[in-house]
XYZ file of C-alpha atoms in Angstrom:
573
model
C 22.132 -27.247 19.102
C 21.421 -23.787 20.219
C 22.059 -20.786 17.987
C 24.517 -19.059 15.574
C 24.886 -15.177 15.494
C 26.936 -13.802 12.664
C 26.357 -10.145 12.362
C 22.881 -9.956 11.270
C 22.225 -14.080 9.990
C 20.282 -15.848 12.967
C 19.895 -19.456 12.130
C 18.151 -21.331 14.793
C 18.573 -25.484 14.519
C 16.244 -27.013 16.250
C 12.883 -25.683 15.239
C 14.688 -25.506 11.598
C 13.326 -21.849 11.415
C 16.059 -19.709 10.252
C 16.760 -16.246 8.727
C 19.309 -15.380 6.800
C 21.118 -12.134 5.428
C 24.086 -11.804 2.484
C 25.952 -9.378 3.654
C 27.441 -7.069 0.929
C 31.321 -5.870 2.629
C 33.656 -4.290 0.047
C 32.477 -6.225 -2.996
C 32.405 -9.954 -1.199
C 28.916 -11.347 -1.002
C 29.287 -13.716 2.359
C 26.862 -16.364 2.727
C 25.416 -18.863 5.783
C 23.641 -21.650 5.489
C 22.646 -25.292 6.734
C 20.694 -27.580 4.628
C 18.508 -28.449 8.066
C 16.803 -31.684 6.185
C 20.332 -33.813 6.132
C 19.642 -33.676 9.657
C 16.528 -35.237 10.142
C 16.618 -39.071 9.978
C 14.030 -40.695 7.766
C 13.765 -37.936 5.352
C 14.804 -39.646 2.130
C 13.861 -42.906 1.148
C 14.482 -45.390 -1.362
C 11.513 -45.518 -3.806
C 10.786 -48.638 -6.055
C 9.732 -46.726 -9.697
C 8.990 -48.105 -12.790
C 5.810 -46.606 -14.254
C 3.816 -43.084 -14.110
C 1.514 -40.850 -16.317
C 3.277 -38.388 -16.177
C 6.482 -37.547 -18.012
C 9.741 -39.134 -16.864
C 12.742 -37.155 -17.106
C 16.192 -40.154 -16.853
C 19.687 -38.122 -16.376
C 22.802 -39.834 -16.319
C 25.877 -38.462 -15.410
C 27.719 -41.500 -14.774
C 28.345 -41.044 -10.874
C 29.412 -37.659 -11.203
C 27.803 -35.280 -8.493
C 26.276 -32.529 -10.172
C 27.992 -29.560 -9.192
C 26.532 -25.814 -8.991
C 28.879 -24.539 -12.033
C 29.923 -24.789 -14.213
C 27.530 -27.658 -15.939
C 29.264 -31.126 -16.664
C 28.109 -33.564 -19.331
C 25.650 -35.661 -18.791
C 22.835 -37.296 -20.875
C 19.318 -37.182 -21.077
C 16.495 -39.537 -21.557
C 12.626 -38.583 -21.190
C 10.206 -41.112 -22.132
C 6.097 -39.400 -22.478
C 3.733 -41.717 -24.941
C 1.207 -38.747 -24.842
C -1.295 -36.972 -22.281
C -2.636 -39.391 -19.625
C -0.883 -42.239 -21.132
C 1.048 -44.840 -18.765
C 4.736 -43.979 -19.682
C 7.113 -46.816 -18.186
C 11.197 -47.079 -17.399
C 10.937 -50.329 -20.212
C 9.279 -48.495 -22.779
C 11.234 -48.687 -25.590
C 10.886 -45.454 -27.316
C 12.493 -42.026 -26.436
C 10.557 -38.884 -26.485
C 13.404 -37.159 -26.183
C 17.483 -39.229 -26.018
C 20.655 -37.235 -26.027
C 23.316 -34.661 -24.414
C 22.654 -31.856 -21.771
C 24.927 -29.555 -19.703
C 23.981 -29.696 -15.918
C 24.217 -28.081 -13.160
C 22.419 -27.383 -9.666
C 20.633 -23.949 -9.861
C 19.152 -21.308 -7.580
C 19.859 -19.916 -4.252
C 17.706 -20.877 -1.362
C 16.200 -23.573 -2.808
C 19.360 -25.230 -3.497
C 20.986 -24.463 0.159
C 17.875 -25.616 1.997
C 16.495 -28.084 0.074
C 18.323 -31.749 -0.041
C 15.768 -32.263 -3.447
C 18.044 -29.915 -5.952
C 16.480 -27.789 -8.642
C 18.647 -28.598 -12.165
C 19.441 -26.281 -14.727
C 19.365 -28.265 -17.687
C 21.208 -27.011 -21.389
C 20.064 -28.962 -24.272
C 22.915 -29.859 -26.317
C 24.354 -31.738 -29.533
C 26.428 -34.556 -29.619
C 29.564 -33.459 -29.103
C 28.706 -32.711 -25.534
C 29.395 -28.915 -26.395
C 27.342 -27.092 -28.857
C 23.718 -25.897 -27.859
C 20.718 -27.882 -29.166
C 17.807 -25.746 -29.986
C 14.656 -28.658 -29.814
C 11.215 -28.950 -28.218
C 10.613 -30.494 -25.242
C 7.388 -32.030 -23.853
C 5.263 -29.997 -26.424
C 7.616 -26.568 -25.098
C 8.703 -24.525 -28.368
C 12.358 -24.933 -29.330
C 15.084 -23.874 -26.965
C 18.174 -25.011 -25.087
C 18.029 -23.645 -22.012
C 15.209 -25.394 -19.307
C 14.971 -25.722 -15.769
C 14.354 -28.649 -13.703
C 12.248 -26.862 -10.061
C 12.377 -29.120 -7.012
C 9.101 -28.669 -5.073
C 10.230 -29.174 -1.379
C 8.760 -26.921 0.914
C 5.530 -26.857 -1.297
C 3.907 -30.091 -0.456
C 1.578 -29.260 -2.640
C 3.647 -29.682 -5.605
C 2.008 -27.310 -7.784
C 2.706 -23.615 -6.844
C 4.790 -22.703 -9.388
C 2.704 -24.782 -11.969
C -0.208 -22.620 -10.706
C 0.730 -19.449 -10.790
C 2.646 -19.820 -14.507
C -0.516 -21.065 -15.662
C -2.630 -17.912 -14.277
C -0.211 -15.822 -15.651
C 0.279 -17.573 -18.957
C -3.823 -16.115 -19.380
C -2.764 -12.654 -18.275
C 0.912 -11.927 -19.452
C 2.503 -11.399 -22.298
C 4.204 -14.166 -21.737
C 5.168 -16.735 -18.910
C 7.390 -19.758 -18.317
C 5.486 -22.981 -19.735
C 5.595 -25.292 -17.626
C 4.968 -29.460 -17.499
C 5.379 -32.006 -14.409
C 7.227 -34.796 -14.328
C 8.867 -37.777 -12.512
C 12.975 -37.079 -12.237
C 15.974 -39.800 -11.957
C 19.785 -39.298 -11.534
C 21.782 -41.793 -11.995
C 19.163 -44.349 -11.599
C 17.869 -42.860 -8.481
C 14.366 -41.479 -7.875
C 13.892 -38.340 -6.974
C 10.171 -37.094 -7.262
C 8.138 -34.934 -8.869
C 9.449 -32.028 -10.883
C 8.705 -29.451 -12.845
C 10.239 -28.978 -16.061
C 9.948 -25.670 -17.572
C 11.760 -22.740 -19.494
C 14.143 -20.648 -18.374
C 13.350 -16.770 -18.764
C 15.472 -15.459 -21.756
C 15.235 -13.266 -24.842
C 13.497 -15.756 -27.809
C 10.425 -14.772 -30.164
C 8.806 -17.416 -28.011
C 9.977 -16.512 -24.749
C 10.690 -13.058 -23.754
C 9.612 -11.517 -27.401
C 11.974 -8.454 -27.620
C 15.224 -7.791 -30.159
C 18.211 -9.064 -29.966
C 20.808 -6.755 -28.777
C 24.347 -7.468 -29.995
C 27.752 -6.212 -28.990
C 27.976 -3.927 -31.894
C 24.476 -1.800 -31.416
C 25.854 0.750 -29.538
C 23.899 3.688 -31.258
C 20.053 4.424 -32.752
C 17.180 2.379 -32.343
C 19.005 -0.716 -32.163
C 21.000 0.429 -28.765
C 17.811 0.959 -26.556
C 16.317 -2.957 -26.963
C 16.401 -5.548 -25.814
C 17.511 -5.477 -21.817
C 16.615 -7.848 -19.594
C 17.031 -6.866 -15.887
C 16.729 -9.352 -12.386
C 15.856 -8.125 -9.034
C 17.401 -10.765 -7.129
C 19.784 -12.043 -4.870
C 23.706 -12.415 -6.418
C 23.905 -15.934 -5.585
C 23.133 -18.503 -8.252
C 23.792 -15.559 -10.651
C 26.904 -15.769 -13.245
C 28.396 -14.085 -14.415
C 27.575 -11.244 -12.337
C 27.429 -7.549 -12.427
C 24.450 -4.925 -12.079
C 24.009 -1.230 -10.634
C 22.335 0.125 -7.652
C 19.532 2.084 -7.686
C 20.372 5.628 -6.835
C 17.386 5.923 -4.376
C 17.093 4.285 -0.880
C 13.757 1.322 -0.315
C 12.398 0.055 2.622
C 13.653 2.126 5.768
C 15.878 5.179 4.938
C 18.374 4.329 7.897
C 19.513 0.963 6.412
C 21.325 2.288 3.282
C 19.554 -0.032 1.207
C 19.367 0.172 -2.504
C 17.865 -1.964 -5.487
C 20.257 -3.609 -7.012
C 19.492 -4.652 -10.667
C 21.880 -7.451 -12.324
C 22.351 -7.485 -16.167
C 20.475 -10.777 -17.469
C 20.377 -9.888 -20.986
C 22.866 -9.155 -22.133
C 24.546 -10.740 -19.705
C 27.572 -8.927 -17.304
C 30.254 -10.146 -19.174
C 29.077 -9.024 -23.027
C 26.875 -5.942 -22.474
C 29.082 -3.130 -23.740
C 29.825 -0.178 -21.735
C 27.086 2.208 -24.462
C 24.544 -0.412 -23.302
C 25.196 -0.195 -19.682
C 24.692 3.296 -19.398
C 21.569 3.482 -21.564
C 19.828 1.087 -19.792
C 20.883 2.673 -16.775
C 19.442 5.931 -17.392
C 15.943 4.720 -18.687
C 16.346 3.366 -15.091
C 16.837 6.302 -13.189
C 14.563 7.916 -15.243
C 11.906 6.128 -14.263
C 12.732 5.932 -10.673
C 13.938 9.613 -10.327
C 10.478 10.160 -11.590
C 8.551 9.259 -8.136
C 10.379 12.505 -6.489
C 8.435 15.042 -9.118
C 4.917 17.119 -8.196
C 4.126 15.548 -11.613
C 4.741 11.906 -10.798
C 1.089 10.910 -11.651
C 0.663 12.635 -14.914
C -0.087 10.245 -17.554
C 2.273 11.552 -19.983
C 5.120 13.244 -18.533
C 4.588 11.116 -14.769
C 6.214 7.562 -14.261
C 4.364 6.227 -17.245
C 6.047 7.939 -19.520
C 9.523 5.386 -18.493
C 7.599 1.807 -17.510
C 4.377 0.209 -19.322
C 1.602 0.884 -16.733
C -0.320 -2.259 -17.392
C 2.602 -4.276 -17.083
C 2.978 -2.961 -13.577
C -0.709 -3.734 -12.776
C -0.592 -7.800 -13.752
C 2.491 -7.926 -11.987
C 0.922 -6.392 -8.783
C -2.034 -8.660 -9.276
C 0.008 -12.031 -9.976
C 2.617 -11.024 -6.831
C -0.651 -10.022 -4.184
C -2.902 -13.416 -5.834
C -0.114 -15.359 -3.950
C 0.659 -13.242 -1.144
C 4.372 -13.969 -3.040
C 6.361 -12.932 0.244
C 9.579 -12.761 -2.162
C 7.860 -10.503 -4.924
C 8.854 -7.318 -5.860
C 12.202 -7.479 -3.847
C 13.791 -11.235 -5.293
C 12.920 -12.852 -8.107
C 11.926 -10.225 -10.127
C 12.386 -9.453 -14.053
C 12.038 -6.172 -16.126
C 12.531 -5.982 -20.002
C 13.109 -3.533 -22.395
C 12.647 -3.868 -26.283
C 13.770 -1.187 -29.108
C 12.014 2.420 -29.026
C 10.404 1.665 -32.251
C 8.351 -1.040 -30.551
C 8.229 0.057 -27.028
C 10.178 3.216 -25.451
C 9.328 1.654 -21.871
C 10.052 -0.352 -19.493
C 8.223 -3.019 -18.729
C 7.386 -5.686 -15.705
C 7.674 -9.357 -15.857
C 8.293 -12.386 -16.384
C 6.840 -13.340 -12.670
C 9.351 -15.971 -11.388
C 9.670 -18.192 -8.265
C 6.257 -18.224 -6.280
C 7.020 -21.850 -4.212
C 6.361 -19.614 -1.089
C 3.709 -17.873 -2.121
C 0.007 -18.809 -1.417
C 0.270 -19.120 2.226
C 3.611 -21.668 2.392
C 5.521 -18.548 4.558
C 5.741 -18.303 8.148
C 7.649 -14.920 8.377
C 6.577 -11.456 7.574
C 2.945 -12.616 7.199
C 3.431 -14.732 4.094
C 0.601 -17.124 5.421
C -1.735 -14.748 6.039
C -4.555 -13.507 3.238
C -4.959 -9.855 4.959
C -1.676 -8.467 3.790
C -0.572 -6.672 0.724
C 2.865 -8.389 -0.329
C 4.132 -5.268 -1.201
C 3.757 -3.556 2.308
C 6.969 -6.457 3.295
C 8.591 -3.317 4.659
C 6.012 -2.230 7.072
C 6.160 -5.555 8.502
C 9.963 -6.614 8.212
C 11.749 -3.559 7.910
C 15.227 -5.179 8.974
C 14.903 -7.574 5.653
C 17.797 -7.018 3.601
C 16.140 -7.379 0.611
C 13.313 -4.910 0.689
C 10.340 -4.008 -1.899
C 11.787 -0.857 -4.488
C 10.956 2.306 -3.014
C 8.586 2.741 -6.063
C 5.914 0.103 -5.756
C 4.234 1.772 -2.138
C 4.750 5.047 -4.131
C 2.305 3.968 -7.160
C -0.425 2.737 -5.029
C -0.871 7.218 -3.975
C -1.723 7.460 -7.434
C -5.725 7.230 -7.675
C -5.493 6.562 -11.357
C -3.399 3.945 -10.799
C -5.653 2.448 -7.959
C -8.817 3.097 -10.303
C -6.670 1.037 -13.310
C -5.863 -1.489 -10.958
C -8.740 -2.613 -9.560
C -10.311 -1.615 -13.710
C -8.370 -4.726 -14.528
C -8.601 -6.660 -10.960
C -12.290 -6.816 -11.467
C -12.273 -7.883 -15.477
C -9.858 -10.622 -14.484
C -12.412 -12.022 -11.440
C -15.031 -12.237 -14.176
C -12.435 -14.583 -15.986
C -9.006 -16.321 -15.730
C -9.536 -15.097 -11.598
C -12.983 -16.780 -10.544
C -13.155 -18.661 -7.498
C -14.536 -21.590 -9.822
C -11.582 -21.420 -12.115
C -8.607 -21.414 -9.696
C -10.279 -24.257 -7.813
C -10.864 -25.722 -10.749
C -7.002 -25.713 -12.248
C -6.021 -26.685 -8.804
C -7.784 -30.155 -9.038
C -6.631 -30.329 -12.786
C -3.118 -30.391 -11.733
C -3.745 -32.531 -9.150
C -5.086 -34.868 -10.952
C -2.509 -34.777 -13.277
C 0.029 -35.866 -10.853
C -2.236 -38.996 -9.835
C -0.032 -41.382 -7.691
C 3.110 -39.005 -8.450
C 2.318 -37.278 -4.971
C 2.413 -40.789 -3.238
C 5.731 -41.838 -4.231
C 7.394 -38.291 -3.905
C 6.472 -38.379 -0.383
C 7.201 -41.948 -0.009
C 10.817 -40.431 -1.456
C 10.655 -37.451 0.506
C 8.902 -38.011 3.877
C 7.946 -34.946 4.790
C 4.198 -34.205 4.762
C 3.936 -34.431 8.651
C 7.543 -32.714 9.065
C 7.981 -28.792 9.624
C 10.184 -27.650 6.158
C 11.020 -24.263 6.254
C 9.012 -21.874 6.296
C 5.555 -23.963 6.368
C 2.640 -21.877 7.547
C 0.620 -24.932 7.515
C 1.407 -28.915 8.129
C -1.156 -30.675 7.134
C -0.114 -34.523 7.563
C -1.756 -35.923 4.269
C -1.277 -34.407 1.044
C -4.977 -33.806 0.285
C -4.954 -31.478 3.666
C -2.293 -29.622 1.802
C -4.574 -29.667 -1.192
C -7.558 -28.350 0.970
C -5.403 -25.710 2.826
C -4.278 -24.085 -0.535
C -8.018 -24.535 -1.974
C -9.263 -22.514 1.168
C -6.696 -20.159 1.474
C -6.879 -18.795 -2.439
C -10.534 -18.467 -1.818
C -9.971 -15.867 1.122
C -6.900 -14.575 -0.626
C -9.709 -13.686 -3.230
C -12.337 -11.630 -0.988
C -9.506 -10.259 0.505
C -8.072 -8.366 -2.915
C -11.607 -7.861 -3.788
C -12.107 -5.329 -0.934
C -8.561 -4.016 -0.804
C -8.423 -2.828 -4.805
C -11.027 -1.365 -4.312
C -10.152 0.761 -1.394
C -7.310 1.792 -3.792
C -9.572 4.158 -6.254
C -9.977 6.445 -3.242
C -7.808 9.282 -3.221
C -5.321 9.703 -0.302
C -6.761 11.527 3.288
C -4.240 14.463 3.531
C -5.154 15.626 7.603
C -3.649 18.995 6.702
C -6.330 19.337 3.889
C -8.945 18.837 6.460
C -11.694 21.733 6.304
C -14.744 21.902 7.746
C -18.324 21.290 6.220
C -19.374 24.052 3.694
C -23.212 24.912 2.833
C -23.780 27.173 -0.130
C -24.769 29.132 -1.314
C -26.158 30.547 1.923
C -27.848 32.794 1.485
C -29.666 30.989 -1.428
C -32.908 31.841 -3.554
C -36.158 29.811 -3.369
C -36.476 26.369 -5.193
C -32.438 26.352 -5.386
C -30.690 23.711 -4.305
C -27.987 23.638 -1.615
C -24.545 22.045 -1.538
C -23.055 20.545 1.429
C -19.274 19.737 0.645
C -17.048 18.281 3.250
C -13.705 16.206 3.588
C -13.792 13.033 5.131
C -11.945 9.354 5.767
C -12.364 6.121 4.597
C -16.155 5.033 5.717
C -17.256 8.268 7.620
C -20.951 8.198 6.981
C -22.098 11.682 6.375
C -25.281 12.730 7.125
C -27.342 16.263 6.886
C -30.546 17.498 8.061
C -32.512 20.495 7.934
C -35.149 21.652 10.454
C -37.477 24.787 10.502
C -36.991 27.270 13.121
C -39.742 25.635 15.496
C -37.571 22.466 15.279
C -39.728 20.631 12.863
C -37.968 17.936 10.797
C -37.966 18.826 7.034
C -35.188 16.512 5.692
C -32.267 14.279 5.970
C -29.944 13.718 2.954
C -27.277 10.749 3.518
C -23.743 9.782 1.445
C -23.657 6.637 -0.846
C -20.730 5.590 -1.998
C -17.721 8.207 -1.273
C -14.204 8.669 -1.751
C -11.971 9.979 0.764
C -11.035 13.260 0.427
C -13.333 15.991 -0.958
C -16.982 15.471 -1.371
C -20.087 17.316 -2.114
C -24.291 16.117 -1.660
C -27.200 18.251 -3.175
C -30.393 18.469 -1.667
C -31.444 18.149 -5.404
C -35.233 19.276 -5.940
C -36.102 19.931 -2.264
C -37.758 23.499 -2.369
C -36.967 25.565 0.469
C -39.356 28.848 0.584
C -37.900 32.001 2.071
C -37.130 31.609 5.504
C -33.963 30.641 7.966
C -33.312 27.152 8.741
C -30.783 25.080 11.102
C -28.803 22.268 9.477
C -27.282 19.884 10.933
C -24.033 18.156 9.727
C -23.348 14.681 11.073
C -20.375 12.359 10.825
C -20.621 8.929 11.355
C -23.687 9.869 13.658
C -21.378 12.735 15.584
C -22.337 16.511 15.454
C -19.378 17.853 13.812
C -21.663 21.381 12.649
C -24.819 23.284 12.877
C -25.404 26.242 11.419
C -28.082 28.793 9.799
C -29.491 28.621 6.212
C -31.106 31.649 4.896
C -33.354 31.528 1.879
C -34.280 34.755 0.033
């Protein structure tokens, strides 16, 4: 089939690896893409379904195609007799039986993928008004999503991550699996869950109307995406006024109103939330940056930057920071800051990306830049910019390590792995049997693994190297920056010094120089050797703490890394 070249979007065919770019050109967002599985033959197959344990979720929209907007009328049925219970097309009861809006949602998920992600409204009889009610144990709401695992054979990504985060934020989208039909057709496993939005169960932050356009009641509560413009309506947003990712490319953040949304946030709104913005980012280009009351924390809730760090890097989440990503604000008299989060979207993460390194476990997520600095959608200037703050390092791995004692062990990732597993039982088998994919290349696999327990295994093994990976790397970010131009060489003092005083040896050095200091009499004769433990990069200082020097000179030696780097005289009084 060859290739198509269209400014910047490369989509090869055969290999169904592609890359795409929207290009922004005076205010029209132009899009590319194939849905490469219509191609295949033998993809989709008719599955005989009448039974499951888990939930199943029946949506009729009498023949009507479900479009991508706006959402039709349709109806909704979802039969569930209770955990682990067999739950069956004939059942006669309804866990849940009436109206919904519909519509196809997302962006590359819904291009790529011929298995659609739904969102789903909730609504009363009339076809038309919202219906607030709870869903598979899910608090009230209206407004739920129905994700298509694809590309993550594995099923349970998203699941995954929403229930590691669910232990560490504030708040994250609940989540519950389930078996999907439209129109009488089977189409797999899905995962129904809640959409991010403003609700006291939900995103927990005030209510911001069109009249609070002054006080308290003006600066909460915001809702801002990171994200691509597609799948977005109504849209509008404002670009950062900084440049991310290489300087050359022009490119800016662009943050899209969520809440209130583009078409209701009043123009008093807009350009409060807008400054709190640049406030926080024009903060980054101050001496003072890191100062813990007038630096960057003063506009954005540190910890909330932290567990987002740790729940994007967990996954290796080769979208986060740059798509996909949510900041809130709620009133001053609650919070005057910004803060990170919901996480959203992680079906690539945890090794299921073959570009930029997103299979790998030796990356940070957040150095995407370094490694695909043509990406039009790059990581905010501000996120490498943190990680030169030592305090924020030393915070960072503070709360890295008290998670890895808890929701983060080894034992209890594996261990929620195999619970959702098991939870989807013979749901895997027909999905597959729908989908027949598990020995097929989707993009952007990292991994085929033929079966879906090899998928199982390679997510199992790659979390657990994912995990000594972090361990190492958070804590290599509590060491302060090497500056070259700081460099100076080793001082001894005081020299001259008294008798029975001790003697400092301070020097500057890089990660893992081993330093190393002796002192010899003037006949050569070894008196003694003082080595560095643990160090930090940057300054340092070692005491020869109770060693008793009588008057006398005396040659020291100052090695690094075994290397002679000084030798000098000390002269004791």
């Amino acid at each position: 089939m060859g290739q198509i070249l269209v400014d910047s979007i490369l989509i090869r065919f055969l290999d169904h690896i592609y890359k795409y770019t929207l290009l922004e050109k005076i205010g029209v967002s132009i899009i590319i893409f194939l849905v490469f599985s219509f191609t295949r033959p033998g993809i989709c197959q008719t599955v005989n379904f009448s039974s499951t344990t888990l939930p199943i979720v029946l949506i009729n929209t009498n023949g009507i195609a479900i479009p991508n907007e706006p959402k039709i009328v349709g109806d909704m049925e979802i039969i569930y007799n209770g955990p682990g219970k067999i739950n069956a097309l004939t059942d006669p009861n309804r866990h849940f039986k009436g109206k919904i809006g519909v519509e196809l949602r997302g962006s590359t998920s819904q291009d790529l993928s011929p298995k659609k992600p739904l969102g789903v409204e909730t609504r009363k009889e009339d076809g038309e008004t919202n219906l607030n009610i709870s869903l598979l144990g899910m608090p009230k709401e209206n407004d739920w999503i129905l994700l298509a695992p694809y590309s993550d054979k594995s099923l349970i990504r998203d699941v995954l991550i929403h229930r590691i985060a669910s232990e560490i934020l504030p708040y994250s989208s609940r989540t519950q699996m389930c078996e999907l039909l439209v129109n009488g057709e089977y189409q797999g496993v899905y995962v129904l869950m809640e959409k991010i939005k403003r609700d006291k169960k939900r995103v927990n932050i005030n209510e911001l109307t069109q009249t609070a356009d002054s006080g308290d009641s003006l600066t909460g509560g915001y809702i801002l995406k990171i994200d691509k413009t597609t799948g977005s309506t109504p849209q509008g947003g404002f670009n950062s006024d900084y440049l991310s990712g290489i300087v050359s490319s022009g490119r800016r953040t662009y943050y899209q109103y969520e809440e209130p949304e583009a078409d209701v946030i009043t123009a008093a709104q807009k350009s409060y939330i807008q400054s709190l913005v640049k406030s926080f980012e024009s903060s980054f280009f101050k001496p003072n940056y890191a100062d813990p009351v007038e630096g960057f924390r003063k506009y954005v809730n540190e910890n909330s930057m932290i567990d987002f760090l740790i729940l994007n890097e967990v996954a290796n989440n080769v979208d986060g920071y740059r798509l996909s990503t949510f900041l809130y604000k709620d009133v001053d008299s609650k919070d005057t800051r910004l803060r990170f989060g919901p996480i959203w979207d992680f079906n690539l993460g945890f090794g299921n990306a073959d570009y930029c390194a997103g299979g790998t476990t030796d990356v940070l997520a957040l150095d995407f830049a370094t490694r695909c600095p043509q990406d039009f959608w790059t990581v905010p200037f501000y996120w490498p910019q943190v990680l030169q703050d030592s305090a924020f390092g030393q915070n960072l791995y503070d709360r890295w390590s008290a998670l890895r004692k808890s929701t983060l062990t080894d034992q209890n990732v594996l261990r929620l792995v195999d619970s959702l597993v098991g939870v989807i039982g013979n749901a895997s088998i027909r999905n597959f049997q729908k989908w027949n994919i598990l020995s097929q290349y989707v993009w952007p696999n990292a991994y085929v693994g033929g079966s879906y327990a090899n998928e199982i295994k390679y997510l199992k093994d790659w979390v657990v190297k994912r995990m000594i990976y972090l361990d190492g790397e958070f804590k290599q970010l509590t060491v302060p920056k090497y500056y070259p131009d700081r460099y100076f060489d080793a001082k001894v003092f005081p020299n001259p010094a008294r008798p029975n005083q001790d003697i400092t040896f301070s020097y500057y050095i890089h990660d893992y120089d081993h330093m190393r200091f002796e002192i010899f009499d003037m006949t050569g004769h070894h008196l003694l050797t003082r080595l560095d433990g643990d160090h930090f990069n940057g300054v340092n200082q070692l005491k020869t703490t109770t060693f008793n020097l009588p008057a006398g000179v005396y040659i020291y030696k100052v090695l690094m890394t075994d290397r002679l780097v000084k030798a000098g005289r000390i002269i004791v009084l």
